[in-house]
Amino acid sequence: MSLVTTTEMFKKAYDGGYAVGAFNVNNMEIVQGITEAAGELKSPVILQVSKGARAYANHTYLVKLVEAAVEENPEIPIALHLDHGDTFELCKSCIDGGFTSVMIDASSKSFEDNIALTKQVVEYAHANGVVVEAELGTLAGIEDEVVVEAGKESYTRPEEVEEFVDKTGCDSLAIAIGTSHGAYKFTADQCTRNADGILVPPPLRFDVLEECIKRLPGFPIVLHGSSSVPQEFVKMVNEHGGKMPDAVGIPEEQLRQAAKLAVCKINIDSDIRLAMTGNIRKYFDEHPDHFDPRQYLKPARQAVKDMVAHKIKYVLGSDGKA
Ligand code: G3H
Ligand code: 13P
Ligand code: ZN
């Protein structure tokens, strides 16, 4: 199988009540960890590349790594997606350069300007067989190098979604219902604490999601900022020289619930970073004399694989859906 768009993936996910994981890739170990898990579990998967990933690893290297993963895992559909494209030129460069899906994120612009830029990208993408994700509403955290403080985010306004999708022709829509980017998704003030002192975040706005679904029946919805920030990795980081107090993510049960509804794509990046960093810190702590990168990147890659396998089985529900 060669790289695919997300059209068929999303149709099957919508009808089947599951979501496809969209995992950010920045290097070979991350690509391998994700696709080995998806391959073994016969799950579709989306590998996504941010502007920052392209700046770090170079477009060609990332595309070739993903092509290698496609060759190694011929039985599963794999899409290559631009995450948070912020200009027409960036989207065009990825469309011309082998991506099968792009996101144009003009969510920080006015409604009218968001429509105009999204439409421009959709026209070029569709003419080239590529699909487009757009966004309405703003998440807290860092998006497009725009920093939105927790508590200052704006939820998607359901009354705007139909007009937006009609006028732009986008293929999927990212909405803001209380998720946010990064490993600190909520301030301590926004949460309560459980008996172990761990922060418990406020629930996602399922009412906003349900309203959007009513107005866009059959249309694939995307959730960004959907890392769960597993406390086992936070603990690992903190026990081995790191400092990540009060890191908190989205509870897995809520993501599972969203995946059963119209949410067809769930974005995960921070959990990959945590899995790798926790394990590398632990390795360094336990083996201060080792200096071969393969020694510490191996458990880091394995941790990514195990984490992704867990998401596929227990959060996304996409195992066996390839
Ligand atoms: O949405 C943000 C993603 O986690 C990508 O992050 O821009 O640092 O690569 P990045
Ligand atoms: P997390 O920071 O929750 O992993 O979100 C990643 C994301 O939305 C990428 O677009
Ligand atoms: Zn995002």
mmCIF file of N, CA, C and O in Angstrom, residues 179-237:
data_model
loop_
_atom_site.group_PDB
_atom_site.id
_atom_site.type_symbol
_atom_site.label_atom_id
_atom_site.label_comp_id
_atom_site.label_asym_id
_atom_site.label_seq_id
_atom_site.Cartn_x
_atom_site.Cartn_y
_atom_site.Cartn_z
ATOM 1 N N THR A 179 -9.670 20.910 25.100
ATOM 2 C CA THR A 179 -8.327 20.325 25.063
ATOM 3 C C THR A 179 -7.335 21.471 24.840
ATOM 4 O O THR A 179 -7.725 22.571 24.460
ATOM 5 N N SER A 180 -6.063 21.209 25.057
ATOM 6 C CA SER A 180 -5.058 22.232 24.745
ATOM 7 C C SER A 180 -3.716 21.547 24.507
ATOM 8 O O SER A 180 -3.518 20.386 24.878
ATOM 9 N N HIS A 181 -2.809 22.276 23.884
ATOM 10 C CA HIS A 181 -1.516 21.680 23.535
ATOM 11 C C HIS A 181 -0.568 21.613 24.729
ATOM 12 O O HIS A 181 -0.654 22.427 25.637
ATOM 13 N N GLY A 182 0.339 20.645 24.679
ATOM 14 C CA GLY A 182 1.412 20.585 25.660
ATOM 15 C C GLY A 182 1.119 19.668 26.831
ATOM 16 O O GLY A 182 0.095 18.980 26.879
ATOM 17 N N ALA A 183 2.036 19.663 27.808
ATOM 18 C CA ALA A 183 1.930 18.755 28.958
ATOM 19 C C ALA A 183 1.295 19.421 30.171
ATOM 20 O O ALA A 183 1.127 18.787 31.205
ATOM 21 N N TYR A 184 0.964 20.703 30.026
ATOM 22 C CA TYR A 184 0.316 21.429 31.139
ATOM 23 C C TYR A 184 -0.987 21.994 30.582
ATOM 24 O O TYR A 184 -1.061 23.156 30.200
ATOM 25 N N LYS A 185 -1.984 21.147 30.502
ATOM 26 C CA LYS A 185 -3.191 21.551 29.783
ATOM 27 C C LYS A 185 -4.124 22.424 30.608
ATOM 28 O O LYS A 185 -4.997 23.091 30.074
ATOM 29 N N PHE A 186 -3.962 22.366 31.902
ATOM 30 C CA PHE A 186 -4.827 23.156 32.782
ATOM 31 C C PHE A 186 -3.975 23.719 33.903
ATOM 32 O O PHE A 186 -2.993 23.100 34.313
ATOM 33 N N THR A 187 -4.352 24.880 34.406
ATOM 34 C CA THR A 187 -3.659 25.404 35.589
ATOM 35 C C THR A 187 -4.236 24.668 36.799
ATOM 36 O O THR A 187 -5.341 24.106 36.729
ATOM 37 N N ALA A 188 -3.476 24.677 37.891
ATOM 38 C CA ALA A 188 -3.943 24.001 39.108
ATOM 39 C C ALA A 188 -5.298 24.581 39.540
ATOM 40 O O ALA A 188 -6.159 23.840 40.027
ATOM 41 N N ASP A 189 -5.506 25.875 39.314
ATOM 42 C CA ASP A 189 -6.781 26.523 39.703
ATOM 43 C C ASP A 189 -7.977 25.957 38.950
ATOM 44 O O ASP A 189 -9.105 25.999 39.441
ATOM 45 N N GLN A 190 -7.721 25.491 37.727
ATOM 46 C CA GLN A 190 -8.837 24.971 36.925
ATOM 47 C C GLN A 190 -9.209 23.535 37.317
ATOM 48 O O GLN A 190 -10.213 23.013 36.845
ATOM 49 N N CYS A 191 -8.349 22.892 38.130
ATOM 50 C CA CYS A 191 -8.529 21.464 38.447
ATOM 51 C C CYS A 191 -8.907 21.262 39.910
ATOM 52 O O CYS A 191 -8.812 22.173 40.727
ATOM 53 N N THR A 192 -9.311 20.028 40.207
ATOM 54 C CA THR A 192 -9.397 19.604 41.612
ATOM 55 C C THR A 192 -8.229 18.622 41.802
ATOM 56 O O THR A 192 -7.534 18.296 40.827
ATOM 57 N N ARG A 193 -7.997 18.151 43.047
ATOM 58 C CA ARG A 193 -6.940 17.150 43.250
ATOM 59 C C ARG A 193 -7.557 15.866 43.780
ATOM 60 O O ARG A 193 -8.470 15.924 44.611
ATOM 61 N N ASN A 194 -7.057 14.707 43.307
ATOM 62 C CA ASN A 194 -7.550 13.437 43.855
ATOM 63 C C ASN A 194 -6.796 13.101 45.149
ATOM 64 O O ASN A 194 -5.936 13.891 45.595
ATOM 65 N N ALA A 195 -7.099 11.932 45.727
ATOM 66 C CA ALA A 195 -6.523 11.566 47.027
ATOM 67 C C ALA A 195 -4.994 11.498 46.988
ATOM 68 O O ALA A 195 -4.326 11.714 48.006
ATOM 69 N N ASP A 196 -4.413 11.209 45.780
ATOM 70 C CA ASP A 196 -2.944 11.127 45.672
ATOM 71 C C ASP A 196 -2.310 12.480 45.352
ATOM 72 O O ASP A 196 -1.110 12.568 45.067
ATOM 73 N N GLY A 197 -3.150 13.533 45.334
ATOM 74 C CA GLY A 197 -2.606 14.867 45.054
ATOM 75 C C GLY A 197 -2.434 15.144 43.573
ATOM 76 O O GLY A 197 -1.860 16.154 43.164
ATOM 77 N N ILE A 198 -2.939 14.211 42.718
ATOM 78 C CA ILE A 198 -2.821 14.395 41.259
ATOM 79 C C ILE A 198 -3.956 15.301 40.785
ATOM 80 O O ILE A 198 -5.110 15.164 41.224
ATOM 81 N N LEU A 199 -3.628 16.215 39.859
ATOM 82 C CA LEU A 199 -4.651 17.143 39.363
ATOM 83 C C LEU A 199 -5.709 16.419 38.532
ATOM 84 O O LEU A 199 -5.375 15.575 37.694
ATOM 85 N N VAL A 200 -6.965 16.761 38.773
ATOM 86 C CA VAL A 200 -8.075 16.209 37.979
ATOM 87 C C VAL A 200 -8.679 17.367 37.180
ATOM 88 O O VAL A 200 -9.186 18.327 37.759
ATOM 89 N N PRO A 201 -8.561 17.305 35.843
ATOM 90 C CA PRO A 201 -8.996 18.452 35.031
ATOM 91 C C PRO A 201 -10.507 18.559 34.898
ATOM 92 O O PRO A 201 -11.228 17.568 35.124
ATOM 93 N N PRO A 202 -10.998 19.736 34.492
ATOM 94 C CA PRO A 202 -12.430 19.876 34.231
ATOM 95 C C PRO A 202 -12.809 19.059 32.991
ATOM 96 O O PRO A 202 -11.963 18.843 32.120
ATOM 97 N N PRO A 203 -14.045 18.568 32.916
ATOM 98 C CA PRO A 203 -14.412 17.731 31.761
ATOM 99 C C PRO A 203 -14.444 18.506 30.446
ATOM 100 O O PRO A 203 -14.665 19.724 30.448
ATOM 101 N N LEU A 204 -14.233 17.792 29.349
ATOM 102 C CA LEU A 204 -14.352 18.405 28.022
ATOM 103 C C LEU A 204 -15.789 18.858 27.791
ATOM 104 O O LEU A 204 -16.723 18.301 28.385
ATOM 105 N N ARG A 205 -15.983 19.820 26.888
ATOM 106 C CA ARG A 205 -17.323 20.358 26.618
ATOM 107 C C ARG A 205 -18.033 19.487 25.574
ATOM 108 O O ARG A 205 -18.095 19.823 24.390
ATOM 109 N N PHE A 206 -18.549 18.350 26.050
ATOM 110 C CA PHE A 206 -19.264 17.442 25.138
ATOM 111 C C PHE A 206 -20.520 18.094 24.576
ATOM 112 O O PHE A 206 -20.976 17.742 23.498
ATOM 113 N N ASP A 207 -21.062 19.078 25.290
ATOM 114 C CA ASP A 207 -22.250 19.775 24.773
ATOM 115 C C ASP A 207 -21.898 20.525 23.476
ATOM 116 O O ASP A 207 -22.671 20.530 22.513
ATOM 117 N N VAL A 208 -20.694 21.128 23.432
ATOM 118 C CA VAL A 208 -20.266 21.846 22.216
ATOM 119 C C VAL A 208 -20.045 20.842 21.081
ATOM 120 O O VAL A 208 -20.485 21.058 19.941
ATOM 121 N N LEU A 209 -19.403 19.716 21.413
ATOM 122 C CA LEU A 209 -19.181 18.677 20.400
ATOM 123 C C LEU A 209 -20.514 18.180 19.835
ATOM 124 O O LEU A 209 -20.698 18.106 18.609
ATOM 125 N N GLU A 210 -21.462 17.873 20.709
ATOM 126 C CA GLU A 210 -22.772 17.347 20.266
ATOM 127 C C GLU A 210 -23.479 18.353 19.360
ATOM 128 O O GLU A 210 -24.083 17.972 18.356
ATOM 129 N N GLU A 211 -23.391 19.623 19.698
ATOM 130 C CA GLU A 211 -24.021 20.668 18.876
ATOM 131 C C GLU A 211 -23.386 20.724 17.482
ATOM 132 O O GLU A 211 -24.078 20.881 16.479
ATOM 133 N N CYS A 212 -22.058 20.595 17.444
ATOM 134 C CA CYS A 212 -21.361 20.620 16.147
ATOM 135 C C CYS A 212 -21.774 19.407 15.316
ATOM 136 O O CYS A 212 -22.001 19.513 14.100
ATOM 137 N N ILE A 213 -21.877 18.250 15.968
ATOM 138 C CA ILE A 213 -22.249 17.022 15.249
ATOM 139 C C ILE A 213 -23.652 17.166 14.648
ATOM 140 O O ILE A 213 -23.898 16.786 13.497
ATOM 141 N N LYS A 214 -24.560 17.744 15.430
ATOM 142 C CA LYS A 214 -25.941 17.935 14.950
ATOM 143 C C LYS A 214 -25.963 18.776 13.682
ATOM 144 O O LYS A 214 -26.736 18.537 12.763
ATOM 145 N N ARG A 215 -25.086 19.783 13.653
ATOM 146 C CA ARG A 215 -25.090 20.695 12.508
ATOM 147 C C ARG A 215 -24.271 20.180 11.333
ATOM 148 O O ARG A 215 -24.392 20.665 10.211
ATOM 149 N N LEU A 216 -23.414 19.188 11.587
ATOM 150 C CA LEU A 216 -22.567 18.635 10.517
ATOM 151 C C LEU A 216 -22.674 17.115 10.514
ATOM 152 O O LEU A 216 -21.694 16.406 10.755
ATOM 153 N N PRO A 217 -23.855 16.566 10.253
ATOM 154 C CA PRO A 217 -23.991 15.111 10.338
ATOM 155 C C PRO A 217 -23.057 14.404 9.347
ATOM 156 O O PRO A 217 -22.952 14.816 8.193
ATOM 157 N N GLY A 218 -22.368 13.383 9.831
ATOM 158 C CA GLY A 218 -21.490 12.589 8.959
ATOM 159 C C GLY A 218 -20.131 13.217 8.694
ATOM 160 O O GLY A 218 -19.315 12.633 7.987
ATOM 161 N N PHE A 219 -19.889 14.394 9.268
ATOM 162 C CA PHE A 219 -18.646 15.111 8.947
ATOM 163 C C PHE A 219 -17.570 14.821 10.008
ATOM 164 O O PHE A 219 -17.845 14.913 11.204
ATOM 165 N N PRO A 220 -16.339 14.507 9.565
ATOM 166 C CA PRO A 220 -15.295 14.151 10.539
ATOM 167 C C PRO A 220 -14.772 15.333 11.356
ATOM 168 O O PRO A 220 -14.378 16.354 10.803
ATOM 169 N N ILE A 221 -14.770 15.148 12.658
ATOM 170 C CA ILE A 221 -14.287 16.163 13.592
ATOM 171 C C ILE A 221 -12.907 15.727 14.102
ATOM 172 O O ILE A 221 -12.645 14.531 14.265
ATOM 173 N N VAL A 222 -12.065 16.721 14.364
ATOM 174 C CA VAL A 222 -10.692 16.459 14.824
ATOM 175 C C VAL A 222 -10.486 17.070 16.204
ATOM 176 O O VAL A 222 -10.952 18.180 16.464
ATOM 177 N N LEU A 223 -9.780 16.348 17.058
ATOM 178 C CA LEU A 223 -9.409 16.902 18.367
ATOM 179 C C LEU A 223 -7.902 17.059 18.449
ATOM 180 O O LEU A 223 -7.161 16.073 18.352
ATOM 181 N N HIS A 224 -7.464 18.298 18.618
ATOM 182 C CA HIS A 224 -6.048 18.566 18.887
ATOM 183 C C HIS A 224 -5.822 18.486 20.396
ATOM 184 O O HIS A 224 -6.760 18.341 21.180
ATOM 185 N N GLY A 225 -4.574 18.599 20.787
ATOM 186 C CA GLY A 225 -4.255 18.692 22.214
ATOM 187 C C GLY A 225 -4.790 17.537 23.027
ATOM 188 O O GLY A 225 -5.302 17.719 24.124
ATOM 189 N N SER A 226 -4.658 16.321 22.490
ATOM 190 C CA SER A 226 -5.328 15.178 23.120
ATOM 191 C C SER A 226 -4.386 14.199 23.809
ATOM 192 O O SER A 226 -4.716 13.027 23.971
ATOM 193 N N SER A 227 -3.236 14.682 24.212
ATOM 194 C CA SER A 227 -2.378 13.818 25.030
ATOM 195 C C SER A 227 -2.983 13.677 26.412
ATOM 196 O O SER A 227 -3.614 14.607 26.924
ATOM 197 N N SER A 228 -2.772 12.513 27.005
ATOM 198 C CA SER A 228 -3.312 12.276 28.356
ATOM 199 C C SER A 228 -2.272 12.516 29.442
ATOM 200 O O SER A 228 -2.577 12.447 30.632
ATOM 201 N N VAL A 229 -1.021 12.789 29.015
ATOM 202 C CA VAL A 229 0.071 13.063 29.959
ATOM 203 C C VAL A 229 0.118 11.968 31.048
ATOM 204 O O VAL A 229 -0.137 12.242 32.233
ATOM 205 N N PRO A 230 0.418 10.723 30.633
ATOM 206 C CA PRO A 230 0.413 9.606 31.586
ATOM 207 C C PRO A 230 1.308 9.906 32.794
ATOM 208 O O PRO A 230 2.473 10.276 32.639
ATOM 209 N N GLN A 231 0.731 9.727 33.972
ATOM 210 C CA GLN A 231 1.471 10.087 35.194
ATOM 211 C C GLN A 231 2.678 9.182 35.402
ATOM 212 O O GLN A 231 3.632 9.575 36.068
ATOM 213 N N GLU A 232 2.658 7.962 34.812
ATOM 214 C CA GLU A 232 3.837 7.088 34.951
ATOM 215 C C GLU A 232 5.069 7.749 34.306
ATOM 216 O O GLU A 232 6.186 7.638 34.827
ATOM 217 N N PHE A 233 4.866 8.459 33.176
ATOM 218 C CA PHE A 233 6.003 9.123 32.513
ATOM 219 C C PHE A 233 6.410 10.393 33.263
ATOM 220 O O PHE A 233 7.593 10.711 33.356
ATOM 221 N N VAL A 234 5.422 11.105 33.777
ATOM 222 C CA VAL A 234 5.726 12.333 34.532
ATOM 223 C C VAL A 234 6.572 11.945 35.756
ATOM 224 O O VAL A 234 7.581 12.580 36.071
ATOM 225 N N LYS A 235 6.159 10.843 36.413
ATOM 226 C CA LYS A 235 6.869 10.353 37.596
ATOM 227 C C LYS A 235 8.308 9.957 37.217
ATOM 228 O O LYS A 235 9.267 10.280 37.910
ATOM 229 N N MET A 236 8.420 9.269 36.084
ATOM 230 C CA MET A 236 9.733 8.818 35.612
ATOM 231 C C MET A 236 10.658 10.022 35.377
ATOM 232 O O MET A 236 11.828 10.028 35.763
ATOM 233 N N VAL A 237 10.096 11.042 34.736
ATOM 234 C CA VAL A 237 10.874 12.266 34.492
ATOM 235 C C VAL A 237 11.295 12.865 35.834
ATOM 236 O O VAL A 237 12.477 13.166 36.067
#
